[in-house]
Amino acid sequence: MKILLKISALLLALPISILTNFSLPASADSTADLILSTKCRGGYNINIWQNKTSRELLYRATSSKGNLNLGRGTVKATEGVRVYKFRQGNYEYWVWDGTLDSPQSGTLEVYKNNRILMQKACTKS
């Protein structure tokens, strides 16, 4: 009876641990360098990565509303700070790396059809 109980527990625990492992966001990537990590109001966590070989910019966002992964980003120096821009369909995601007043602050902006939908204050983490 004990053996049957142990086997049942193992068969139940194994799929749960596998699903948990695959559903968690990656905290590191050996093919990319983390170049910006921010925590924004409203529970948005934004990471900007750069692929080591292709130099492509990658956007990874997590929030209670879901996760978003984008590639093919661009970066420009605007008003003395860097702004990372990513596009998906009619949406654009801008992440400001600092402000003129505070290099540890930043902003997340989301646009749809060139109209701003959301603007969140962020701090570097």
PDB file of C-alpha atoms in Angstrom:
ATOM      1  CA  MET A   1       0.000   0.000   0.000  1.00  0.00           C
ATOM      2  CA  LYS A   2       2.854   2.385   0.860  1.00  0.00           C
ATOM      3  CA  ILE A   3       4.508   1.747  -2.492  1.00  0.00           C
ATOM      4  CA  LEU A   4       1.259   2.416  -4.356  1.00  0.00           C
ATOM      5  CA  LEU A   5       0.810   5.692  -2.422  1.00  0.00           C
ATOM      6  CA  LYS A   6       4.390   6.774  -3.196  1.00  0.00           C
ATOM      7  CA  ILE A   7       3.995   5.993  -6.900  1.00  0.00           C
ATOM      8  CA  SER A   8       0.704   7.912  -7.020  1.00  0.00           C
ATOM      9  CA  ALA A   9       2.280  10.935  -5.327  1.00  0.00           C
ATOM     10  CA  LEU A  10       5.230  10.829  -7.738  1.00  0.00           C
ATOM     11  CA  LEU A  11       2.966  10.581 -10.778  1.00  0.00           C
ATOM     12  CA  LEU A  12       0.992  13.592  -9.522  1.00  0.00           C
ATOM     13  CA  ALA A  13       4.039  15.693  -8.596  1.00  0.00           C
ATOM     14  CA  LEU A  14       5.997  15.102 -11.808  1.00  0.00           C
ATOM     15  CA  PRO A  15       3.588  16.805 -14.255  1.00  0.00           C
ATOM     16  CA  ILE A  16       3.083  19.702 -11.837  1.00  0.00           C
ATOM     17  CA  SER A  17       6.823  20.318 -11.527  1.00  0.00           C
ATOM     18  CA  ILE A  18       7.304  20.089 -15.293  1.00  0.00           C
ATOM     19  CA  LEU A  19       4.476  22.559 -15.989  1.00  0.00           C
ATOM     20  CA  THR A  20       5.777  24.960 -13.329  1.00  0.00           C
ATOM     21  CA  ASN A  21       9.278  24.834 -14.776  1.00  0.00           C
ATOM     22  CA  PHE A  22       8.130  25.654 -18.311  1.00  0.00           C
ATOM     23  CA  SER A  23       5.672  28.362 -17.284  1.00  0.00           C
ATOM     24  CA  LEU A  24       8.165  30.457 -15.300  1.00  0.00           C
ATOM     25  CA  PRO A  25       9.907  33.260 -17.198  1.00  0.00           C
ATOM     26  CA  ALA A  26      13.595  32.795 -17.844  1.00  0.00           C
ATOM     27  CA  SER A  27      15.736  34.821 -15.476  1.00  0.00           C
ATOM     28  CA  ALA A  28      18.838  34.583 -17.623  1.00  0.00           C
ATOM     29  CA  ASP A  29      19.732  33.755 -21.186  1.00  0.00           C
ATOM     30  CA  SER A  30      23.190  32.555 -22.190  1.00  0.00           C
ATOM     31  CA  THR A  31      22.718  33.931 -25.726  1.00  0.00           C
ATOM     32  CA  ALA A  32      21.786  37.476 -24.625  1.00  0.00           C
ATOM     33  CA  ASP A  33      22.936  40.151 -22.201  1.00  0.00           C
ATOM     34  CA  LEU A  34      20.492  41.963 -19.937  1.00  0.00           C
ATOM     35  CA  ILE A  35      20.979  45.669 -20.669  1.00  0.00           C
ATOM     36  CA  LEU A  36      18.013  47.185 -18.803  1.00  0.00           C
ATOM     37  CA  SER A  37      15.720  45.929 -16.047  1.00  0.00           C
ATOM     38  CA  THR A  38      12.892  48.087 -14.720  1.00  0.00           C
ATOM     39  CA  LYS A  39       9.919  47.787 -12.392  1.00  0.00           C
ATOM     40  CA  CYS A  40       7.022  49.997 -13.428  1.00  0.00           C
ATOM     41  CA  ARG A  41       3.897  51.113 -11.623  1.00  0.00           C
ATOM     42  CA  GLY A  42       0.953  48.815 -12.065  1.00  0.00           C
ATOM     43  CA  GLY A  43       3.102  45.690 -11.645  1.00  0.00           C
ATOM     44  CA  TYR A  44       4.918  45.802 -14.995  1.00  0.00           C
ATOM     45  CA  ASN A  45       8.420  44.329 -15.011  1.00  0.00           C
ATOM     46  CA  ILE A  46      10.379  45.118 -18.173  1.00  0.00           C
ATOM     47  CA  ASN A  47      13.680  43.568 -19.250  1.00  0.00           C
ATOM     48  CA  ILE A  48      15.580  44.608 -22.365  1.00  0.00           C
ATOM     49  CA  TRP A  49      18.087  42.068 -23.646  1.00  0.00           C
ATOM     50  CA  GLN A  50      20.598  42.188 -26.484  1.00  0.00           C
ATOM     51  CA  ASN A  51      21.484  39.036 -28.408  1.00  0.00           C
ATOM     52  CA  LYS A  52      25.250  38.487 -28.198  1.00  0.00           C
ATOM     53  CA  THR A  53      25.750  37.439 -31.811  1.00  0.00           C
ATOM     54  CA  SER A  54      23.053  39.235 -33.814  1.00  0.00           C
ATOM     55  CA  ARG A  55      22.923  42.329 -31.495  1.00  0.00           C
ATOM     56  CA  GLU A  56      19.087  42.183 -31.801  1.00  0.00           C
ATOM     57  CA  LEU A  57      17.208  43.923 -28.985  1.00  0.00           C
ATOM     58  CA  LEU A  58      14.604  41.802 -27.169  1.00  0.00           C
ATOM     59  CA  TYR A  59      11.729  43.011 -24.977  1.00  0.00           C
ATOM     60  CA  ARG A  60      10.430  40.841 -22.142  1.00  0.00           C
ATOM     61  CA  ALA A  61       7.554  42.129 -20.000  1.00  0.00           C
ATOM     62  CA  THR A  62       5.702  40.411 -17.182  1.00  0.00           C
ATOM     63  CA  SER A  63       2.618  41.652 -15.374  1.00  0.00           C
ATOM     64  CA  SER A  64      -0.586  40.381 -13.845  1.00  0.00           C
ATOM     65  CA  LYS A  65      -2.226  41.062 -17.220  1.00  0.00           C
ATOM     66  CA  GLY A  66       0.132  38.631 -18.980  1.00  0.00           C
ATOM     67  CA  ASN A  67       3.587  38.364 -20.486  1.00  0.00           C
ATOM     68  CA  LEU A  68       4.895  39.876 -23.708  1.00  0.00           C
ATOM     69  CA  ASN A  69       8.018  38.950 -25.684  1.00  0.00           C
ATOM     70  CA  LEU A  70       9.115  41.066 -28.636  1.00  0.00           C
ATOM     71  CA  GLY A  71      12.182  41.227 -30.843  1.00  0.00           C
ATOM     72  CA  ARG A  72      13.673  43.548 -33.442  1.00  0.00           C
ATOM     73  CA  GLY A  73      13.855  46.577 -31.189  1.00  0.00           C
ATOM     74  CA  THR A  74      15.673  49.811 -31.866  1.00  0.00           C
ATOM     75  CA  VAL A  75      17.446  52.222 -29.562  1.00  0.00           C
ATOM     76  CA  LYS A  76      18.000  55.970 -29.940  1.00  0.00           C
ATOM     77  CA  ALA A  77      19.380  58.687 -27.723  1.00  0.00           C
ATOM     78  CA  THR A  78      16.538  61.176 -27.265  1.00  0.00           C
ATOM     79  CA  GLU A  79      16.680  64.199 -24.968  1.00  0.00           C
ATOM     80  CA  GLY A  80      19.891  62.853 -23.427  1.00  0.00           C
ATOM     81  CA  VAL A  81      18.502  59.416 -22.531  1.00  0.00           C
ATOM     82  CA  ARG A  82      18.126  56.158 -24.428  1.00  0.00           C
ATOM     83  CA  VAL A  83      14.712  55.049 -25.592  1.00  0.00           C
ATOM     84  CA  TYR A  84      14.115  51.441 -26.671  1.00  0.00           C
ATOM     85  CA  LYS A  85      11.290  50.950 -29.168  1.00  0.00           C
ATOM     86  CA  PHE A  86       9.497  47.758 -30.125  1.00  0.00           C
ATOM     87  CA  ARG A  87       6.569  47.192 -32.458  1.00  0.00           C
ATOM     88  CA  GLN A  88       3.875  44.524 -32.697  1.00  0.00           C
ATOM     89  CA  GLY A  89       1.186  45.216 -35.272  1.00  0.00           C
ATOM     90  CA  ASN A  90      -0.403  48.602 -34.527  1.00  0.00           C
ATOM     91  CA  TYR A  91       1.200  48.744 -31.068  1.00  0.00           C
ATOM     92  CA  GLU A  92       4.502  50.343 -30.096  1.00  0.00           C
ATOM     93  CA  TYR A  93       6.237  49.866 -26.766  1.00  0.00           C
ATOM     94  CA  TRP A  94       8.742  52.511 -25.679  1.00  0.00           C
ATOM     95  CA  VAL A  95      11.005  52.080 -22.658  1.00  0.00           C
ATOM     96  CA  TRP A  96      12.883  55.200 -21.552  1.00  0.00           C
ATOM     97  CA  ASP A  97      16.201  54.406 -19.846  1.00  0.00           C
ATOM     98  CA  GLY A  98      16.298  57.214 -17.287  1.00  0.00           C
ATOM     99  CA  THR A  99      15.094  60.791 -17.344  1.00  0.00           C
ATOM    100  CA  LEU A 100      16.952  64.096 -17.469  1.00  0.00           C
ATOM    101  CA  ASP A 101      16.288  64.549 -13.748  1.00  0.00           C
ATOM    102  CA  SER A 102      16.963  60.992 -12.579  1.00  0.00           C
ATOM    103  CA  PRO A 103      19.059  58.330 -14.332  1.00  0.00           C
ATOM    104  CA  GLN A 104      17.525  55.643 -12.037  1.00  0.00           C
ATOM    105  CA  SER A 105      14.004  56.435 -13.245  1.00  0.00           C
ATOM    106  CA  GLY A 106      12.356  55.684 -16.559  1.00  0.00           C
ATOM    107  CA  THR A 107       9.047  55.403 -18.338  1.00  0.00           C
ATOM    108  CA  LEU A 108       7.063  52.711 -20.124  1.00  0.00           C
ATOM    109  CA  GLU A 109       4.829  54.041 -22.896  1.00  0.00           C
ATOM    110  CA  VAL A 110       2.414  52.025 -25.028  1.00  0.00           C
ATOM    111  CA  TYR A 111       1.001  53.424 -28.271  1.00  0.00           C
ATOM    112  CA  LYS A 112      -1.662  52.151 -30.640  1.00  0.00           C
ATOM    113  CA  ASN A 113      -1.857  53.736 -34.090  1.00  0.00           C
ATOM    114  CA  ASN A 114       0.473  56.529 -32.859  1.00  0.00           C
ATOM    115  CA  ARG A 115      -1.841  57.393 -29.933  1.00  0.00           C
ATOM    116  CA  ILE A 116      -0.655  56.881 -26.394  1.00  0.00           C
ATOM    117  CA  LEU A 117      -2.626  54.246 -24.470  1.00  0.00           C
ATOM    118  CA  MET A 118      -0.551  53.963 -21.325  1.00  0.00           C
ATOM    119  CA  GLN A 119       2.308  55.705 -19.574  1.00  0.00           C
ATOM    120  CA  LYS A 120       3.878  54.227 -16.421  1.00  0.00           C
ATOM    121  CA  ALA A 121       6.693  55.530 -14.235  1.00  0.00           C
ATOM    122  CA  CYS A 122       9.497  53.018 -13.717  1.00  0.00           C
ATOM    123  CA  THR A 123      12.618  52.534 -11.613  1.00  0.00           C
ATOM    124  CA  LYS A 124      15.667  50.540 -12.565  1.00  0.00           C
ATOM    125  CA  SER A 125      16.034  47.302 -10.671  1.00  0.00           C
TER     126      SER A 125
END
